[in-house]
C-alpha positions as YAML, in Angstrom:
chain: A
units: angstrom
residues:
- id: 1
  name: MET
  ca: [11.03, -47.41, -30.02]
- id: 2
  name: SER
  ca: [11.01, -48.51, -26.20]
- id: 3
  name: ALA
  ca: [12.46, -45.29, -25.76]
- id: 4
  name: VAL
  ca: [9.85, -43.29, -26.88]
- id: 5
  name: THR
  ca: [7.01, -45.19, -25.48]
- id: 6
  name: ALA
  ca: [8.93, -44.94, -21.48]
- id: 7
  name: ALA
  ca: [9.01, -41.32, -22.09]
- id: 8
  name: ARG
  ca: [5.51, -40.76, -23.05]
- id: 9
  name: PRO
  ca: [4.36, -42.43, -19.26]
- id: 10
  name: ARG
  ca: [6.83, -39.69, -17.98]
- id: 11
  name: SER
  ca: [5.18, -36.74, -19.69]
- id: 12
  name: ARG
  ca: [1.90, -37.57, -18.98]
- id: 13
  name: GLY
  ca: [2.73, -38.00, -15.19]
- id: 14
  name: ARG
  ca: [3.77, -34.62, -15.34]
- id: 15
  name: ALA
  ca: [0.71, -33.15, -16.85]
- id: 16
  name: ALA
  ca: [-1.32, -35.01, -14.58]
- id: 17
  name: LEU
  ca: [0.84, -33.28, -11.35]
- id: 18
  name: GLY
  ca: [0.77, -29.91, -12.81]
- id: 19
  name: TRP
  ca: [-3.40, -30.65, -12.81]
- id: 20
  name: ILE
  ca: [-3.29, -31.48, -9.42]
- id: 21
  name: ALA
  ca: [-1.23, -28.79, -8.10]
- id: 22
  name: LEU
  ca: [-3.87, -25.96, -10.45]
- id: 23
  name: VAL
  ca: [-6.54, -27.56, -8.69]
- id: 24
  name: VAL
  ca: [-5.01, -27.82, -5.02]
- id: 25
  name: GLY
  ca: [-4.37, -23.92, -5.60]
- id: 26
  name: LEU
  ca: [-7.79, -23.16, -6.78]
- id: 27
  name: LEU
  ca: [-9.17, -24.99, -3.56]
- id: 28
  name: LEU
  ca: [-6.96, -22.99, -1.14]
- id: 29
  name: VAL
  ca: [-7.51, -19.54, -2.95]
- id: 30
  name: SER
  ca: [-11.63, -20.35, -2.43]
- id: 31
  name: LEU
  ca: [-10.92, -21.41, 1.06]
- id: 32
  name: VAL
  ca: [-8.89, -18.43, 1.98]
- id: 33
  name: GLY
  ca: [-11.61, -16.21, -0.10]
- id: 34
  name: GLY
  ca: [-14.25, -17.99, 1.83]
- id: 35
  name: LEU
  ca: [-12.87, -17.34, 5.61]
- id: 36
  name: PHE
  ca: [-12.38, -13.63, 4.71]
- id: 37
  name: VAL
  ca: [-15.97, -13.17, 2.89]
- id: 38
  name: TYR
  ca: [-18.29, -15.36, 5.49]
- id: 39
  name: GLY
  ca: [-16.63, -14.58, 8.61]
- id: 40
  name: GLY
  ca: [-14.24, -16.57, 9.34]
- id: 41
  name: TYR
  ca: [-11.76, -13.98, 10.21]
- id: 42
  name: THR
  ca: [-13.53, -11.23, 12.86]
- id: 43
  name: GLU
  ca: [-11.64, -8.59, 14.45]
- id: 44
  name: ARG
  ca: [-11.91, -6.79, 18.21]
- id: 45
  name: ALA
  ca: [-10.40, -3.53, 18.24]
- id: 46
  name: LEU
  ca: [-12.08, -0.59, 17.68]
- id: 47
  name: LEU
  ca: [-13.82, 0.75, 21.03]
- id: 48
  name: ASP
  ca: [-14.60, -3.07, 21.87]
- id: 49
  name: PRO
  ca: [-14.51, -3.35, 25.63]
- id: 50
  name: ASP
  ca: [-12.67, -6.70, 25.57]
- id: 51
  name: SER
  ca: [-9.87, -5.65, 23.45]
- id: 52
  name: ALA
  ca: [-6.35, -4.87, 24.79]
- id: 53
  name: GLY
  ca: [-5.19, -2.87, 21.49]
- id: 54
  name: PRO
  ca: [-4.74, 0.45, 21.49]
- id: 55
  name: ASP
  ca: [-8.49, 1.30, 19.97]
- id: 56
  name: GLY
  ca: [-10.05, -0.79, 22.35]
- id: 57
  name: THR
  ca: [-11.56, 0.03, 25.66]
- id: 58
  name: ARG
  ca: [-10.75, -2.78, 27.99]
- id: 59
  name: ALA
  ca: [-8.96, -0.17, 30.15]
- id: 60
  name: VAL
  ca: [-11.67, 2.15, 30.77]
- id: 61
  name: VAL
  ca: [-14.03, -0.99, 31.58]
- id: 62
  name: ARG
  ca: [-11.19, -2.29, 34.22]
- id: 63
  name: VAL
  ca: [-11.51, 1.16, 35.95]
- id: 64
  name: ILE
  ca: [-15.47, 1.25, 35.74]
- id: 65
  name: GLU
  ca: [-15.36, -2.01, 37.76]
- id: 66
  name: GLN
  ca: [-12.81, -0.75, 40.23]
- id: 67
  name: GLN
  ca: [-15.28, 1.47, 41.09]
- id: 68
  name: GLY
  ca: [-18.11, -0.90, 41.47]
- id: 69
  name: VAL
  ca: [-20.19, -0.68, 38.67]
- id: 70
  name: ARG
  ca: [-21.34, -4.14, 37.16]
- id: 71
  name: VAL
  ca: [-20.43, -3.89, 33.47]
- id: 72
  name: ILE
  ca: [-22.17, -6.29, 31.10]
- id: 73
  name: VAL
  ca: [-21.08, -6.45, 27.84]
- id: 74
  name: ALA
  ca: [-23.97, -7.01, 25.02]
- id: 75
  name: ARG
  ca: [-22.72, -8.23, 21.59]
- id: 76
  name: ASP
  ca: [-26.78, -8.19, 19.94]
- id: 77
  name: ARG
  ca: [-29.71, -6.48, 20.77]
- id: 78
  name: PRO
  ca: [-31.77, -9.11, 22.53]
- id: 79
  name: ALA
  ca: [-28.65, -9.46, 24.92]
- id: 80
  name: ALA
  ca: [-28.73, -5.72, 25.35]
- id: 81
  name: GLU
  ca: [-32.85, -5.69, 26.09]
- id: 82
  name: ARG
  ca: [-32.21, -8.96, 28.83]
- id: 83
  name: ALA
  ca: [-29.28, -6.67, 30.46]
- id: 84
  name: LEU
  ca: [-31.40, -3.65, 30.67]
- id: 85
  name: ALA
  ca: [-34.83, -5.41, 31.89]
- id: 86
  name: GLY
  ca: [-35.59, -4.66, 35.71]
- id: 87
  name: ALA
  ca: [-32.41, -2.53, 35.89]
- id: 88
  name: ASP
  ca: [-31.51, 1.11, 36.78]
- id: 89
  name: ALA
  ca: [-28.37, 1.26, 34.17]
- id: 90
  name: THR
  ca: [-26.26, 3.27, 31.59]
- id: 91
  name: LEU
  ca: [-26.22, 1.93, 28.26]
- id: 92
  name: VAL
  ca: [-22.81, 2.70, 26.11]
- id: 93
  name: MET
  ca: [-23.32, 1.84, 22.28]
- id: 94
  name: ARG
  ca: [-21.42, 2.71, 19.38]
- id: 95
  name: ASP
  ca: [-22.90, 3.35, 15.66]
- id: 96
  name: ALA
  ca: [-25.65, 1.08, 15.03]
- id: 97
  name: PRO
  ca: [-26.71, 1.49, 11.49]
- id: 98
  name: MET
  ca: [-28.57, -1.73, 11.29]
- id: 99
  name: LEU
  ca: [-31.55, -0.38, 13.86]
- id: 100
  name: SER
  ca: [-34.31, 2.18, 12.95]
- id: 101
  name: ASP
  ca: [-34.99, 4.92, 14.40]
- id: 102
  name: ASP
  ca: [-37.85, 3.33, 16.06]
- id: 103
  name: ALA
  ca: [-36.03, 0.59, 17.56]
- id: 104
  name: LEU
  ca: [-32.98, 3.18, 18.35]
- id: 105
  name: ARG
  ca: [-35.39, 4.97, 20.65]
- id: 106
  name: GLU
  ca: [-37.34, 1.96, 22.21]
- id: 107
  name: LEU
  ca: [-33.90, 0.22, 23.01]
- id: 108
  name: SER
  ca: [-32.53, 3.98, 24.54]
- id: 109
  name: SER
  ca: [-35.79, 4.13, 26.67]
- id: 110
  name: ARG
  ca: [-34.75, 1.00, 28.68]
- id: 111
  name: ALA
  ca: [-31.84, 2.80, 30.04]
- id: 112
  name: ARG
  ca: [-31.75, 5.67, 32.24]
- id: 113
  name: HIS
  ca: [-28.98, 7.26, 30.58]
- id: 114
  name: VAL
  ca: [-27.23, 6.68, 27.36]
- id: 115
  name: VAL
  ca: [-23.81, 7.21, 26.19]
- id: 116
  name: LEU
  ca: [-22.69, 7.42, 22.94]
- id: 117
  name: VAL
  ca: [-19.18, 6.77, 22.18]
- id: 118
  name: GLU
  ca: [-19.39, 6.88, 18.00]
- id: 119
  name: PRO
  ca: [-22.01, 9.24, 17.30]
- id: 120
  name: ARG
  ca: [-23.37, 9.54, 13.48]
- id: 121
  name: SER
  ca: [-25.41, 12.05, 12.64]
- id: 122
  name: ARG
  ca: [-28.87, 9.78, 12.47]
- id: 123
  name: ALA
  ca: [-28.09, 8.91, 16.24]
- id: 124
  name: LEU
  ca: [-27.48, 12.20, 17.30]
- id: 125
  name: ASP
  ca: [-30.91, 13.62, 15.15]
- id: 126
  name: VAL
  ca: [-32.91, 11.03, 16.60]
- id: 127
  name: LEU
  ca: [-32.08, 11.05, 20.18]
- id: 128
  name: MET
  ca: [-30.50, 14.76, 20.78]
- id: 129
  name: ASN
  ca: [-33.13, 16.61, 19.46]
- id: 130
  name: GLY
  ca: [-31.28, 17.51, 15.93]
- id: 131
  name: SER
  ca: [-27.87, 17.47, 16.93]
- id: 132
  name: SER
  ca: [-25.26, 16.55, 14.19]
- id: 133
  name: LEU
  ca: [-21.49, 15.90, 13.10]
- id: 134
  name: GLY
  ca: [-19.64, 19.04, 12.99]
- id: 135
  name: GLY
  ca: [-15.77, 18.73, 12.21]
- id: 136
  name: PHE
  ca: [-12.37, 17.43, 13.98]
- id: 137
  name: VAL
  ca: [-9.50, 19.09, 16.19]
- id: 138
  name: ASP
  ca: [-6.96, 16.92, 17.94]
- id: 139
  name: ASP
  ca: [-6.44, 19.15, 20.48]
- id: 140
  name: THR
  ca: [-7.06, 19.84, 24.34]
- id: 141
  name: ALA
  ca: [-9.80, 21.87, 25.58]
- id: 142
  name: ALA
  ca: [-11.61, 23.02, 28.88]
- id: 143
  name: ALA
  ca: [-14.58, 21.34, 30.11]
- id: 144
  name: ASP
  ca: [-16.99, 25.24, 30.42]
- id: 145
  name: CYS
  ca: [-20.07, 23.87, 30.93]
- id: 146
  name: ALA
  ca: [-22.03, 23.08, 34.14]
- id: 147
  name: VAL
  ca: [-22.63, 19.52, 33.16]
- id: 148
  name: ALA
  ca: [-20.89, 17.52, 36.16]
- id: 149
  name: ALA
  ca: [-18.63, 15.08, 34.55]
- id: 150
  name: PRO
  ca: [-17.27, 17.00, 32.26]
- id: 151
  name: ASP
  ca: [-17.02, 20.16, 34.84]
- id: 152
  name: ASN
  ca: [-14.97, 17.64, 37.45]
- id: 153
  name: ALA
  ca: [-12.81, 16.90, 34.34]
- id: 154
  name: ARG
  ca: [-11.89, 20.23, 33.89]
- id: 155
  name: THR
  ca: [-9.91, 19.66, 30.87]
- id: 156
  name: ALA
  ca: [-10.22, 16.46, 28.20]
- id: 157
  name: ARG
  ca: [-8.57, 15.42, 24.76]
- id: 158
  name: VAL
  ca: [-11.12, 16.33, 22.07]
- id: 159
  name: GLY
  ca: [-11.38, 14.93, 18.50]
- id: 160
  name: GLU
  ca: [-14.73, 14.61, 16.45]
- id: 161
  name: LEU
  ca: [-16.65, 17.99, 17.11]
- id: 162
  name: LEU
  ca: [-20.76, 17.69, 17.51]
- id: 163
  name: VAL
  ca: [-23.22, 20.31, 16.66]
- id: 164
  name: ALA
  ca: [-25.63, 20.96, 19.64]
- id: 165
  name: GLY
  ca: [-29.43, 20.93, 18.82]
- id: 166
  name: ASP
  ca: [-32.25, 22.32, 20.35]
- id: 167
  name: GLY
  ca: [-31.86, 22.45, 24.22]
- id: 168
  name: VAL
  ca: [-28.74, 20.19, 24.38]
- id: 169
  name: THR
  ca: [-25.75, 21.64, 26.27]
- id: 170
  name: GLY
  ca: [-21.95, 21.87, 24.70]
- id: 171
  name: CYS
  ca: [-19.20, 20.89, 26.89]
- id: 172
  name: PHE
  ca: [-15.55, 21.44, 25.30]
- id: 173
  name: PRO
  ca: [-16.39, 23.93, 23.06]
- id: 174
  name: VAL
  ca: [-13.77, 24.81, 20.02]
- id: 175
  name: GLY
  ca: [-15.27, 27.58, 18.00]
- id: 176
  name: SER
  ca: [-18.96, 27.00, 17.66]
- id: 177
  name: GLU
  ca: [-18.87, 23.23, 17.94]
- id: 178
  name: PHE
  ca: [-18.27, 21.08, 21.10]
- id: 179
  name: GLY
  ca: [-16.41, 17.47, 22.25]
- id: 180
  name: LEU
  ca: [-19.46, 16.60, 24.35]
- id: 181
  name: LEU
  ca: [-22.88, 16.93, 24.47]
- id: 182
  name: SER
  ca: [-25.58, 16.35, 27.00]
- id: 183
  name: LEU
  ca: [-29.33, 16.33, 26.78]
- id: 184
  name: GLU
  ca: [-31.28, 15.81, 30.36]
- id: 185
  name: ASP
  ca: [-34.72, 15.22, 30.20]
- id: 186
  name: GLY
  ca: [-36.66, 13.77, 33.76]
- id: 187
  name: GLY
  ca: [-33.85, 12.51, 35.55]
- id: 188
  name: ARG
  ca: [-32.70, 10.79, 31.85]
- id: 189
  name: SER
  ca: [-29.87, 11.71, 30.08]
- id: 190
  name: VAL
  ca: [-28.30, 11.03, 26.79]
- id: 191
  name: THR
  ca: [-24.27, 12.11, 26.47]
- id: 192
  name: ALA
  ca: [-22.21, 11.68, 22.93]
- id: 193
  name: LEU
  ca: [-18.24, 12.03, 22.79]
- id: 194
  name: ASP
  ca: [-15.80, 10.97, 20.37]
- id: 195
  name: GLY
  ca: [-14.51, 7.90, 22.49]
- id: 196
  name: LEU
  ca: [-11.70, 6.92, 19.73]
- id: 197
  name: SER
  ca: [-10.01, 10.34, 21.58]
- id: 198
  name: THR
  ca: [-11.37, 9.88, 24.93]
- id: 199
  name: LEU
  ca: [-12.09, 6.24, 26.24]
- id: 200
  name: THR
  ca: [-9.44, 3.83, 24.33]
- id: 201
  name: ASN
  ca: [-6.65, 2.40, 25.68]
- id: 202
  name: SER
  ca: [-3.94, 4.58, 24.18]
- id: 203
  name: THR
  ca: [-6.35, 7.78, 24.68]
- id: 204
  name: LEU
  ca: [-7.32, 7.36, 28.25]
- id: 205
  name: PRO
  ca: [-4.12, 8.69, 30.20]
- id: 206
  name: ARG
  ca: [-4.16, 11.62, 28.45]
- id: 207
  name: GLU
  ca: [-5.09, 14.82, 30.06]
- id: 208
  name: GLY
  ca: [-8.90, 14.67, 32.14]
- id: 209
  name: ASN
  ca: [-10.23, 11.87, 29.75]
- id: 210
  name: ALA
  ca: [-10.18, 9.22, 32.65]
- id: 211
  name: ALA
  ca: [-12.02, 11.61, 35.05]
- id: 212
  name: LEU
  ca: [-14.63, 12.08, 32.21]
- id: 213
  name: ALA
  ca: [-15.04, 8.48, 31.36]
- id: 214
  name: LEU
  ca: [-15.64, 7.88, 35.36]
- id: 215
  name: GLY
  ca: [-17.89, 11.06, 35.49]
- id: 216
  name: VAL
  ca: [-20.02, 9.93, 32.15]
- id: 217
  name: LEU
  ca: [-20.07, 5.95, 32.37]
- id: 218
  name: GLY
  ca: [-20.18, 5.38, 36.16]
- id: 219
  name: LYS
  ca: [-23.52, 7.18, 37.10]
- id: 220
  name: THR
  ca: [-25.39, 3.81, 37.96]
- id: 221
  name: ASP
  ca: [-24.44, 0.50, 39.40]
- id: 222
  name: THR
  ca: [-24.80, -1.10, 36.23]
- id: 223
  name: LEU
  ca: [-23.53, -0.70, 32.86]
- id: 224
  name: VAL
  ca: [-24.43, -2.24, 29.74]
- id: 225
  name: TRP
  ca: [-21.74, -2.43, 26.73]
- id: 226
  name: TYR
  ca: [-23.81, -2.86, 23.89]
- id: 227
  name: VAL
  ca: [-22.00, -3.79, 20.53]
- id: 228
  name: PRO
  ca: [-24.43, -4.07, 17.31]
- id: 229
  name: ALA
  ca: [-24.57, -6.83, 15.39]
- id: 230
  name: PRO
  ca: [-25.59, -7.17, 11.84]
- id: 231
  name: ALA
  ca: [-28.37, -9.28, 12.72]
- id: 232
  name: ASP
  ca: [-29.66, -6.78, 15.14]
- id: 233
  name: ALA
  ca: [-31.81, -5.61, 11.96]
- id: 234
  name: ASP
  ca: [-35.58, -5.31, 12.59]
- id: 235
  name: PRO
  ca: [-37.40, -8.27, 10.74]
- id: 236
  name: GLY
  ca: [-37.96, -7.29, 7.11]
- id: 237
  name: ALA
  ca: [-35.82, -4.19, 7.52]
- id: 238
  name: ALA
  ca: [-32.53, -6.07, 6.53]
- id: 239
  name: PRO
  ca: [-30.00, -4.37, 4.21]
- id: 240
  name: PRO
  ca: [-30.00, -5.53, 0.81]
- id: 241
  name: THR
  ca: [-27.32, -8.22, -0.29]
- id: 242
  name: LEU
  ca: [-25.35, -7.62, -3.18]
- id: 243
  name: SER
  ca: [-27.59, -10.18, -5.27]
- id: 244
  name: ASP
  ca: [-30.62, -8.37, -4.38]
- id: 245
  name: LEU
  ca: [-28.78, -5.11, -5.62]
- id: 246
  name: THR
  ca: [-27.66, -6.50, -8.98]
- id: 247
  name: PRO
  ca: [-29.47, -7.16, -12.17]
- id: 248
  name: PRO
  ca: [-30.62, -10.70, -12.90]
- id: 249
  name: TRP
  ca: [-28.65, -11.18, -15.91]
- id: 250
  name: VAL
  ca: [-25.31, -10.64, -13.84]
- id: 251
  name: THR
  ca: [-24.69, -13.99, -12.37]
- id: 252
  name: PRO
  ca: [-24.95, -16.00, -15.54]
- id: 253
  name: ALA
  ca: [-22.80, -13.53, -17.29]
- id: 254
  name: ILE
  ca: [-19.97, -13.97, -14.19]
- id: 255
  name: ALA
  ca: [-20.36, -17.84, -14.54]
- id: 256
  name: LEU
  ca: [-19.86, -17.55, -18.46]
- id: 257
  name: LEU
  ca: [-16.94, -15.39, -18.35]
- id: 258
  name: LEU
  ca: [-15.35, -18.01, -15.49]
- id: 259
  name: LEU
  ca: [-16.10, -21.06, -17.87]
- id: 260
  name: SER
  ca: [-14.70, -19.06, -20.83]
- id: 261
  name: ALA
  ca: [-11.34, -18.24, -19.11]
- id: 262
  name: LEU
  ca: [-11.44, -21.78, -17.88]
- id: 263
  name: THR
  ca: [-11.73, -22.80, -21.36]
- id: 264
  name: ALA
  ca: [-9.36, -20.81, -22.64]
- id: 265
  name: ALA
  ca: [-6.68, -21.39, -20.66]
- id: 266
  name: ILE
  ca: [-7.28, -25.12, -21.11]
- id: 267
  name: TRP
  ca: [-6.81, -24.56, -24.77]
- id: 268
  name: ARG
  ca: [-3.88, -22.08, -24.73]
- id: 269
  name: GLY
  ca: [-2.14, -24.29, -22.12]
- id: 270
  name: ARG
  ca: [-2.04, -27.77, -23.76]
- id: 271
  name: ARG
  ca: [1.46, -29.00, -24.70]
- id: 272
  name: PHE
  ca: [1.82, -30.73, -28.04]
- id: 273
  name: GLY
  ca: [5.06, -32.72, -26.84]
- id: 274
  name: PRO
  ca: [8.34, -32.71, -25.23]
- id: 275
  name: LEU
  ca: [10.65, -29.46, -25.70]
- id: 276
  name: VAL
  ca: [13.30, -29.65, -28.73]
- id: 277
  name: THR
  ca: [16.30, -27.55, -29.46]
- id: 278
  name: GLU
  ca: [16.85, -25.64, -32.08]
- id: 279
  name: ARG
  ca: [20.17, -24.95, -34.12]
- id: 280
  name: LEU
  ca: [20.87, -21.15, -33.76]
- id: 281
  name: PRO
  ca: [23.38, -19.12, -35.58]
- id: 282
  name: VAL
  ca: [26.17, -18.70, -33.48]
- id: 283
  name: THR
  ca: [28.31, -16.31, -35.57]
- id: 284
  name: VAL
  ca: [27.68, -13.00, -36.12]
- id: 285
  name: ARG
  ca: [29.82, -10.98, -38.95]
- id: 286
  name: ALA
  ca: [31.50, -7.90, -37.27]
- id: 287
  name: THR
  ca: [30.56, -5.69, -40.29]
- id: 288
  name: GLU
  ca: [27.02, -6.62, -39.18]
- id: 289
  name: THR
  ca: [27.48, -5.20, -35.63]
- id: 290
  name: THR
  ca: [29.67, -2.12, -36.52]
- id: 291
  name: GLU
  ca: [26.65, -0.86, -38.75]
- id: 292
  name: GLY
  ca: [23.86, -1.85, -36.32]
- id: 293
  name: ARG
  ca: [25.80, 0.32, -33.73]
- id: 294
  name: ALA
  ca: [26.59, 2.89, -35.60]
- id: 295
  name: ARG
  ca: [23.03, 2.84, -37.14]
- id: 296
  name: LEU
  ca: [21.84, 3.39, -33.42]
- id: 297
  name: TYR
  ca: [24.36, 5.83, -32.55]
- id: 298
  name: ALA
  ca: [22.97, 7.68, -35.88]
- id: 299
  name: THR
  ca: [19.39, 7.74, -34.69]
- id: 300
  name: ALA
  ca: [19.83, 8.71, -30.91]
- id: 301
  name: ARG
  ca: [22.06, 11.95, -32.77]
- id: 302
  name: ASP
  ca: [24.62, 11.03, -29.96]
- id: 303
  name: ALA
  ca: [28.03, 12.32, -31.64]
- id: 304
  name: PRO
  ca: [30.13, 12.47, -28.09]
- id: 305
  name: HIS
  ca: [29.23, 8.67, -27.25]
- id: 306
  name: ALA
  ca: [30.15, 7.37, -30.55]
- id: 307
  name: LEU
  ca: [33.35, 9.32, -30.20]
- id: 308
  name: ASP
  ca: [34.27, 7.96, -27.21]
- id: 309
  name: GLU
  ca: [33.55, 4.71, -28.22]
- id: 310
  name: LEU
  ca: [36.34, 4.98, -31.00]
- id: 311
  name: ARG
  ca: [38.80, 6.56, -28.38]
- id: 312
  name: ARG
  ca: [38.21, 3.47, -26.41]
- id: 313
  name: ALA
  ca: [39.09, 1.33, -29.27]
- id: 314
  name: SER
  ca: [42.22, 3.49, -30.40]
- id: 315
  name: ARG
  ca: [43.22, 3.71, -26.80]
- id: 316
  name: THR
  ca: [43.37, -0.07, -26.46]
- id: 317
  name: ARG
  ca: [45.47, -0.33, -29.83]
- id: 318
  name: LEU
  ca: [47.94, 2.50, -28.16]
- id: 319
  name: VAL
  ca: [48.54, 0.67, -25.19]
- id: 320
  name: ARG
  ca: [49.62, -2.47, -26.65]
- id: 321
  name: LEU
  ca: [52.03, -0.47, -29.45]
- id: 322
  name: LEU
  ca: [53.44, 1.64, -26.79]
- id: 323
  name: GLY
  ca: [54.10, -1.30, -23.93]
- id: 324
  name: LEU
  ca: [52.18, 0.56, -21.36]
- id: 325
  name: ALA
  ca: [49.76, -1.13, -18.36]
- id: 326
  name: ALA
  ca: [46.20, -2.33, -19.38]
- id: 327
  name: ARG
  ca: [44.68, -0.14, -16.88]
- id: 328
  name: THR
  ca: [46.92, 3.04, -17.37]
- id: 329
  name: SER
  ca: [44.32, 5.57, -17.27]
- id: 330
  name: PRO
  ca: [43.38, 7.81, -20.82]
- id: 331
  name: PRO
  ca: [45.03, 11.17, -19.94]
- id: 332
  name: ASP
  ca: [48.27, 9.01, -18.85]
- id: 333
  name: VAL
  ca: [47.80, 7.37, -22.71]
- id: 334
  name: ALA
  ca: [47.56, 10.85, -24.00]
- id: 335
  name: ASP
  ca: [51.02, 11.98, -22.34]
- id: 336
  name: ALA
  ca: [53.08, 8.76, -23.59]
- id: 337
  name: VAL
  ca: [51.65, 9.36, -27.14]
- id: 338
  name: ALA
  ca: [52.98, 13.00, -27.31]
- id: 339
  name: GLU
  ca: [56.12, 11.77, -25.51]
- id: 340
  name: ARG
  ca: [56.72, 9.35, -28.37]
- id: 341
  name: LEU
  ca: [55.93, 11.68, -30.75]
- id: 342
  name: GLY
  ca: [57.27, 14.96, -29.34]
- id: 343
  name: ALA
  ca: [53.95, 16.58, -30.11]
- id: 344
  name: ASP
  ca: [51.76, 19.06, -27.73]
- id: 345
  name: ARG
  ca: [50.26, 17.29, -24.65]
- id: 346
  name: SER
  ca: [47.26, 19.68, -25.02]
- id: 347
  name: ARG
  ca: [46.39, 19.06, -28.20]
- id: 348
  name: VAL
  ca: [47.09, 15.14, -28.36]
- id: 349
  name: ARG
  ca: [45.19, 15.25, -25.10]
- id: 350
  name: GLY
  ca: [42.76, 16.89, -26.93]
- id: 351
  name: ILE
  ca: [42.16, 14.28, -29.48]
- id: 352
  name: LEU
  ca: [42.34, 11.43, -27.07]
- id: 353
  name: VAL
  ca: [40.32, 12.42, -23.77]
- id: 354
  name: ASP
  ca: [39.03, 16.03, -23.87]
- id: 355
  name: ASP
  ca: [37.45, 17.50, -27.56]
- id: 356
  name: VAL
  ca: [33.79, 17.28, -27.98]
- id: 357
  name: PRO
  ca: [32.40, 17.05, -30.77]
- id: 358
  name: ARG
  ca: [29.03, 18.64, -31.77]
- id: 359
  name: THR
  ca: [27.71, 18.03, -34.67]
- id: 360
  name: ASP
  ca: [28.43, 14.99, -37.38]
- id: 361
  name: ARG
  ca: [30.75, 17.03, -39.09]
- id: 362
  name: ASP
  ca: [32.77, 17.39, -35.88]
- id: 363
  name: LEU
  ca: [32.46, 14.08, -35.35]
- id: 364
  name: VAL
  ca: [34.48, 13.04, -38.79]
- id: 365
  name: ALA
  ca: [36.84, 15.37, -38.35]
- id: 366
  name: ALA
  ca: [37.77, 13.88, -34.64]
- id: 367
  name: ALA
  ca: [37.46, 10.43, -36.15]
- id: 368
  name: ASP
  ca: [40.02, 11.66, -38.97]
- id: 369
  name: ARG
  ca: [42.75, 13.29, -36.39]
- id: 370
  name: LEU
  ca: [42.11, 9.93, -33.76]
- id: 371
  name: ARG
  ca: [43.24, 7.24, -36.94]
- id: 372
  name: ASP
  ca: [46.40, 9.98, -38.00]
- id: 373
  name: LEU
  ca: [47.48, 9.96, -34.35]
- id: 374
  name: GLU
  ca: [47.33, 6.27, -34.06]
- id: 375
  name: GLU
  ca: [48.86, 5.99, -37.52]
- id: 376
  name: SER
  ca: [52.04, 8.46, -36.25]
- id: 377
  name: VAL
  ca: [52.24, 6.19, -33.41]
- id: 378
  name: ARG
  ca: [52.56, 2.85, -35.55]
- id: 379
  name: VAL
  ca: [55.14, 4.68, -37.61]
- id: 380
  name: ALA
  ca: [57.24, 6.01, -34.77]
- id: 381
  name: VAL
  ca: [57.44, 2.60, -33.21]
- id: 382
  name: ARG
  ca: [57.96, 1.09, -36.41]
- id: 383
  name: THR
  ca: [60.72, 3.15, -37.27]
- id: 384
  name: GLU
  ca: [62.65, 3.28, -33.55]
- id: 385
  name: GLY
  ca: [62.69, -0.90, -33.88]
- id: 386
  name: THR
  ca: [64.04, -0.67, -37.14]
- id: 387
  name: PRO
  ca: [68.06, -1.71, -37.32]
- id: 388
  name: ARG
  ca: [70.37, 1.33, -38.78]
...
């Protein structure tokens, strides 16, 4: 009775440890998921002026600074507007889908020169008179235009191609599309090019990319590199959240499903007591095993495999009868049998090794020949051992 009483606290202790481990695991999963979802992990790589990675642009920023240009990195719209206020500056910007068309025009109007390093169709349409995206080619192209910066670079590595709008000059032509677009308007300019193929740390040393970057980005004494942030959207124009896009019944349904899953886990995961051992049968009749395997072979219609099993067992018995080594190869066993019986070697090898049955009838005939051969060897061995 005392042993049973002592076993119960140990069982309860193990169950409590299991629940504690489950709760800790859920908390860890929630923490990691929260970090990913709510911004605990940020990546600065793609065209980021502070990134030294292959897709960053720190190298071109350092080269521009060595030419006497002051580079200001603005990581939100208010910072970019403050940097452009009262300054004759060049604005470099990636795609900013959170900005409305009016906000895009207003921000661009504050700079003397605008460089789009990740152009998209909307920005090209708004700022470059209906220009748009084209195809893509990873190759070198000649400038072939009258714009100063591309003409000085002569060649450059183009990537994403652009289609020129009204009054827009195209450089680095590939067919009817261009690797760079330039729009001049009263001393101001807007330039668009694929920065991933031209300005990144890994692509800057290629062809004339460095000369092109200096010519495009170094037009003024101040360069404002704007990195758009999600909070830069106009008031009232913020993109809808997931809860705004889903019907109101979705959240309660998800909560109900989670509660149901937790209830099912508790219900199905409960333990009724300590595990007990069950006595299992330890012997199986040889006839049952033989019949079972025979039925499998018959179902599979695999006569060659079935005959191989019969031959293997027969050769094992013949090895013992003839006093051969256990690892004697099948051809050597057949030769020893033929020599003992004085029979034809090829015929004995056919029975023990080579013959291949095609049908069940062939399998039965081969089994009969195998049985007769084994019986002949047994009689021969018995006869030789009988004293005269």
